[in-house]
mmCIF file of C-alpha atoms in Angstrom:
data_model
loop_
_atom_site.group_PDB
_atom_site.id
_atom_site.type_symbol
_atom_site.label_atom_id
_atom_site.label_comp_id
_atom_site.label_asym_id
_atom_site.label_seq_id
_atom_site.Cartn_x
_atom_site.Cartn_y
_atom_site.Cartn_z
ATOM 1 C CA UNK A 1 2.219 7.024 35.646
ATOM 2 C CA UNK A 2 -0.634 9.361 35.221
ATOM 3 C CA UNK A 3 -1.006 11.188 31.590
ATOM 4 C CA UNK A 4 -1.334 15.144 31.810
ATOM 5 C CA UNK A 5 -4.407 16.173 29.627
ATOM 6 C CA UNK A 6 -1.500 17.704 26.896
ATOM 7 C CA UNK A 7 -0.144 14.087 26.436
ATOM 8 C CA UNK A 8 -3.570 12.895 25.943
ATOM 9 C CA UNK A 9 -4.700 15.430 23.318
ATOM 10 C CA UNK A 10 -1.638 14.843 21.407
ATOM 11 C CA UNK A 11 -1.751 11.476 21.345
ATOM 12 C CA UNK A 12 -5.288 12.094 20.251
ATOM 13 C CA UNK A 13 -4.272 13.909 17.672
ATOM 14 C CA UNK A 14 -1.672 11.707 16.300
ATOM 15 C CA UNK A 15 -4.279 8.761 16.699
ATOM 16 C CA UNK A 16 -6.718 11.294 14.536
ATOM 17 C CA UNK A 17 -3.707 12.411 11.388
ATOM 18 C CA UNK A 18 -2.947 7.676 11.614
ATOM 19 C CA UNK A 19 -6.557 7.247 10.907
ATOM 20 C CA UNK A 20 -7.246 10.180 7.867
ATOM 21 C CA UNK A 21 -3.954 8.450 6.316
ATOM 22 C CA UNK A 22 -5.111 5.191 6.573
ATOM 23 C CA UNK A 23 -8.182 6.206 4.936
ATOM 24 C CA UNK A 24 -6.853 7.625 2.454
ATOM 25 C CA UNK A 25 -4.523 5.133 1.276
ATOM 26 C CA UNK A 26 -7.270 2.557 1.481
ATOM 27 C CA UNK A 27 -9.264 4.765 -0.639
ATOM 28 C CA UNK A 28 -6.258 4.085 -3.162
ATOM 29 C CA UNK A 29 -7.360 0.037 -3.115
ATOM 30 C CA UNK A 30 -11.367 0.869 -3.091
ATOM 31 C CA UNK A 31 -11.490 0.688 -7.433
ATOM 32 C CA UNK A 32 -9.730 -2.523 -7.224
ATOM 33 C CA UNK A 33 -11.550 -4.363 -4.502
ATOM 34 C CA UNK A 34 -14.323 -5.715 -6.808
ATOM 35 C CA UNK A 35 -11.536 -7.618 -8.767
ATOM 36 C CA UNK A 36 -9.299 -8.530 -5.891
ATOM 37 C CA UNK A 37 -9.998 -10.866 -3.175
ATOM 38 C CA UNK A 38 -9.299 -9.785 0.235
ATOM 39 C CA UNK A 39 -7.812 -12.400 2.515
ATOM 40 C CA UNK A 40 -5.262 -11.859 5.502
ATOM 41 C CA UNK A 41 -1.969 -13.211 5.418
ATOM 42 C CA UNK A 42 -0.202 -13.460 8.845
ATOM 43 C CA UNK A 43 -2.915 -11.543 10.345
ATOM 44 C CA UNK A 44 -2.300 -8.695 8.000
ATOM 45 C CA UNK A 45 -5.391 -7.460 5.851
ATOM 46 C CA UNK A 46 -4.671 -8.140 2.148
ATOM 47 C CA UNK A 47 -5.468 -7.931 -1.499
ATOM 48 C CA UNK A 48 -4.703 -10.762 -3.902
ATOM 49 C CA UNK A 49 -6.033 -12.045 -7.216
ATOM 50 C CA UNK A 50 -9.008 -14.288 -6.544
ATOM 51 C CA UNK A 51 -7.409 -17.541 -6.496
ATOM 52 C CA UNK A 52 -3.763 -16.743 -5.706
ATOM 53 C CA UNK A 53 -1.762 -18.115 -3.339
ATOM 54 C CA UNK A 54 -1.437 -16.373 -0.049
ATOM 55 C CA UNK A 55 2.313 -14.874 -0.888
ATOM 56 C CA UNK A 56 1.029 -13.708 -4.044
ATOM 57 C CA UNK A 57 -0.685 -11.018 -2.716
ATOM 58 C CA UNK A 58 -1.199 -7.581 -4.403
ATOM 59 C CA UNK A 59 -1.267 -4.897 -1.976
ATOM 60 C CA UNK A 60 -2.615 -4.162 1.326
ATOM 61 C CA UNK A 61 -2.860 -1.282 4.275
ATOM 62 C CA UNK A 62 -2.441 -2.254 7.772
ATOM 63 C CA UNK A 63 -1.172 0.097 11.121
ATOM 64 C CA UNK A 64 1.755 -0.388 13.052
ATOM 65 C CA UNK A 65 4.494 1.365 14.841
ATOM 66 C CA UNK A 66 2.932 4.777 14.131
ATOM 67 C CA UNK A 67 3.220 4.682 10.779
ATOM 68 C CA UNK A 68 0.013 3.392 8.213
ATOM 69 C CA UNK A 69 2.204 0.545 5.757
ATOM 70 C CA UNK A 70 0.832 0.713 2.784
ATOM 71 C CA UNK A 71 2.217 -2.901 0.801
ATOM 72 C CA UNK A 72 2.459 -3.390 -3.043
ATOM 73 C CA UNK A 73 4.172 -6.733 -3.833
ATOM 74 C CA UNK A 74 4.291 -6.075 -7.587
ATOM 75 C CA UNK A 75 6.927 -3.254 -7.319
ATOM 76 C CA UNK A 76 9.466 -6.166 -5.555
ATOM 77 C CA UNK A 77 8.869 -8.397 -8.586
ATOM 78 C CA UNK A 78 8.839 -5.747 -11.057
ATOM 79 C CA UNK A 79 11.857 -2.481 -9.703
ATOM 80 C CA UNK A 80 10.984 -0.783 -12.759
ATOM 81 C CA UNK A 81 7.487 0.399 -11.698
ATOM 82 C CA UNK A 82 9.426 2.908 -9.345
ATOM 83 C CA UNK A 83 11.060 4.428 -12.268
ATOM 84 C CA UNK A 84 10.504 8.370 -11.897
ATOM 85 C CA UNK A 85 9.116 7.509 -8.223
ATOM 86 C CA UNK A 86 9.196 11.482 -6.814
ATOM 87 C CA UNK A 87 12.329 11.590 -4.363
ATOM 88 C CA UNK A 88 9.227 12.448 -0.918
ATOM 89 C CA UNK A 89 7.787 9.113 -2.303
ATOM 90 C CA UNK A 90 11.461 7.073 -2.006
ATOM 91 C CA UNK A 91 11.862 8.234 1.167
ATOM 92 C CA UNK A 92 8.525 6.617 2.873
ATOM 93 C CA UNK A 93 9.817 3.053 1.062
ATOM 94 C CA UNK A 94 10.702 0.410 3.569
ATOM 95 C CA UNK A 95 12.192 -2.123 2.353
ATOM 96 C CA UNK A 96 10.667 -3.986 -1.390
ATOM 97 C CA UNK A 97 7.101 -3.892 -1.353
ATOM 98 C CA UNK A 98 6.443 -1.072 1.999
ATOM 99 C CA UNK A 99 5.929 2.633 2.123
ATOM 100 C CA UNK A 100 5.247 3.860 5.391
ATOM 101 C CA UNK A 101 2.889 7.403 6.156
ATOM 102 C CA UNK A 102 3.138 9.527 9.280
ATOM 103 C CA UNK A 103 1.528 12.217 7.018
ATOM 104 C CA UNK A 104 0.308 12.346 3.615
ATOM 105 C CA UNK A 105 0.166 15.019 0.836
ATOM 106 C CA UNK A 106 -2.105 15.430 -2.405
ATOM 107 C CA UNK A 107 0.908 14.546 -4.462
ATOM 108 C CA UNK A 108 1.655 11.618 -2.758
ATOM 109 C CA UNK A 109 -1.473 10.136 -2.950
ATOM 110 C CA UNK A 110 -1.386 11.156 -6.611
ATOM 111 C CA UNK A 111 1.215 9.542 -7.000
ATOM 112 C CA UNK A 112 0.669 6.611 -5.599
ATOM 113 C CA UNK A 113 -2.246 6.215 -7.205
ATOM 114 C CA UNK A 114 -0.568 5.870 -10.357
ATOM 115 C CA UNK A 115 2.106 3.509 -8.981
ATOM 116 C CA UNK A 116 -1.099 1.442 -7.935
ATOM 117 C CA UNK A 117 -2.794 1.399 -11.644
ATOM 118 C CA UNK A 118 0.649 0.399 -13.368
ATOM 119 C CA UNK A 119 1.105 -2.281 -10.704
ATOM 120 C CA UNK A 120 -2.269 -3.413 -11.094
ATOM 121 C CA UNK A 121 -1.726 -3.957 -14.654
ATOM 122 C CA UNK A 122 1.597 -6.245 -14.034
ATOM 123 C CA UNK A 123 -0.094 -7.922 -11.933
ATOM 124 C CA UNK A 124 -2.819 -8.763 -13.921
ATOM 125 C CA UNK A 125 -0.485 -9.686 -16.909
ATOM 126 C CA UNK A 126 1.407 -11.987 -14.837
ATOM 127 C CA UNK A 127 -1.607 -13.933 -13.409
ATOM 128 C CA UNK A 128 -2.628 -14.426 -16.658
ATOM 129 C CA UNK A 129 -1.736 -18.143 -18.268
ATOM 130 C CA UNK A 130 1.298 -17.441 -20.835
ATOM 131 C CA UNK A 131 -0.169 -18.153 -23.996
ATOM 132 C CA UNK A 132 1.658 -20.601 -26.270
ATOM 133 C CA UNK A 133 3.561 -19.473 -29.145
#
């Protein structure tokens, strides 16, 4: 089957709005990444503490489906980091630890961004050895 030239532009164009919101939300990792290793974990690019294990990862931005996945383990392990999550930001969750962009907003990203501080610092707290009492 051969593509008419308005198929091609809009799957240009939809190839263009994946790869501004992947950039984006790995713009939301960039202050992190010189305290995080990055290591891949069934092929998928990811962040973890540096000397983790591989499923204790902490968050990580990868394509697929159409959709950018943006991961962020530490809101499975800890539910009450999405307390006061906006109702447009509970609607892109998948599942635990997924969101999933088509599009992305200002206030998303925002958002997010805080989510991303407060997880790092759970995550940070519980790498830490616990500190007899």
């Amino acid at each position: 089957m051969v593509a008419v030239a308005g198929d091609q532009s809009q799957l240009e164009a939809v190839e263009a709005q994946l790869e501004a919101v992947e950039a984006r939300l790995r713009a939301i990792l960039d202050p992190y990444r010189d305290r995080l290793e990055a290591f891949e974990i069934y092929g998928v690019p990811m962040l973890r503490r540096p000397g983790a294990k591989a499923h204790a990862w902490f968050a990580g931005v990868n394509r697929g489906n159409g959709v950018v996945r943006f991961s962020l383990l530490p809101m499975h392990r800890h539910p009450e980091l999405l307390d006061g999550l906006s109702p447009e930001l509970r609607r892109r969750k998948r599942g635990a630890s997924l969101f999933a962009f088509s599009s992305i907003d200002d206030a998303q990203v925002a958002e997010l961004e805080r989510l991303v501080a407060r997880s790092f610092e759970v995550d940070q707290r519980d790498g830490r050895p616990a500190v007899p009492g």
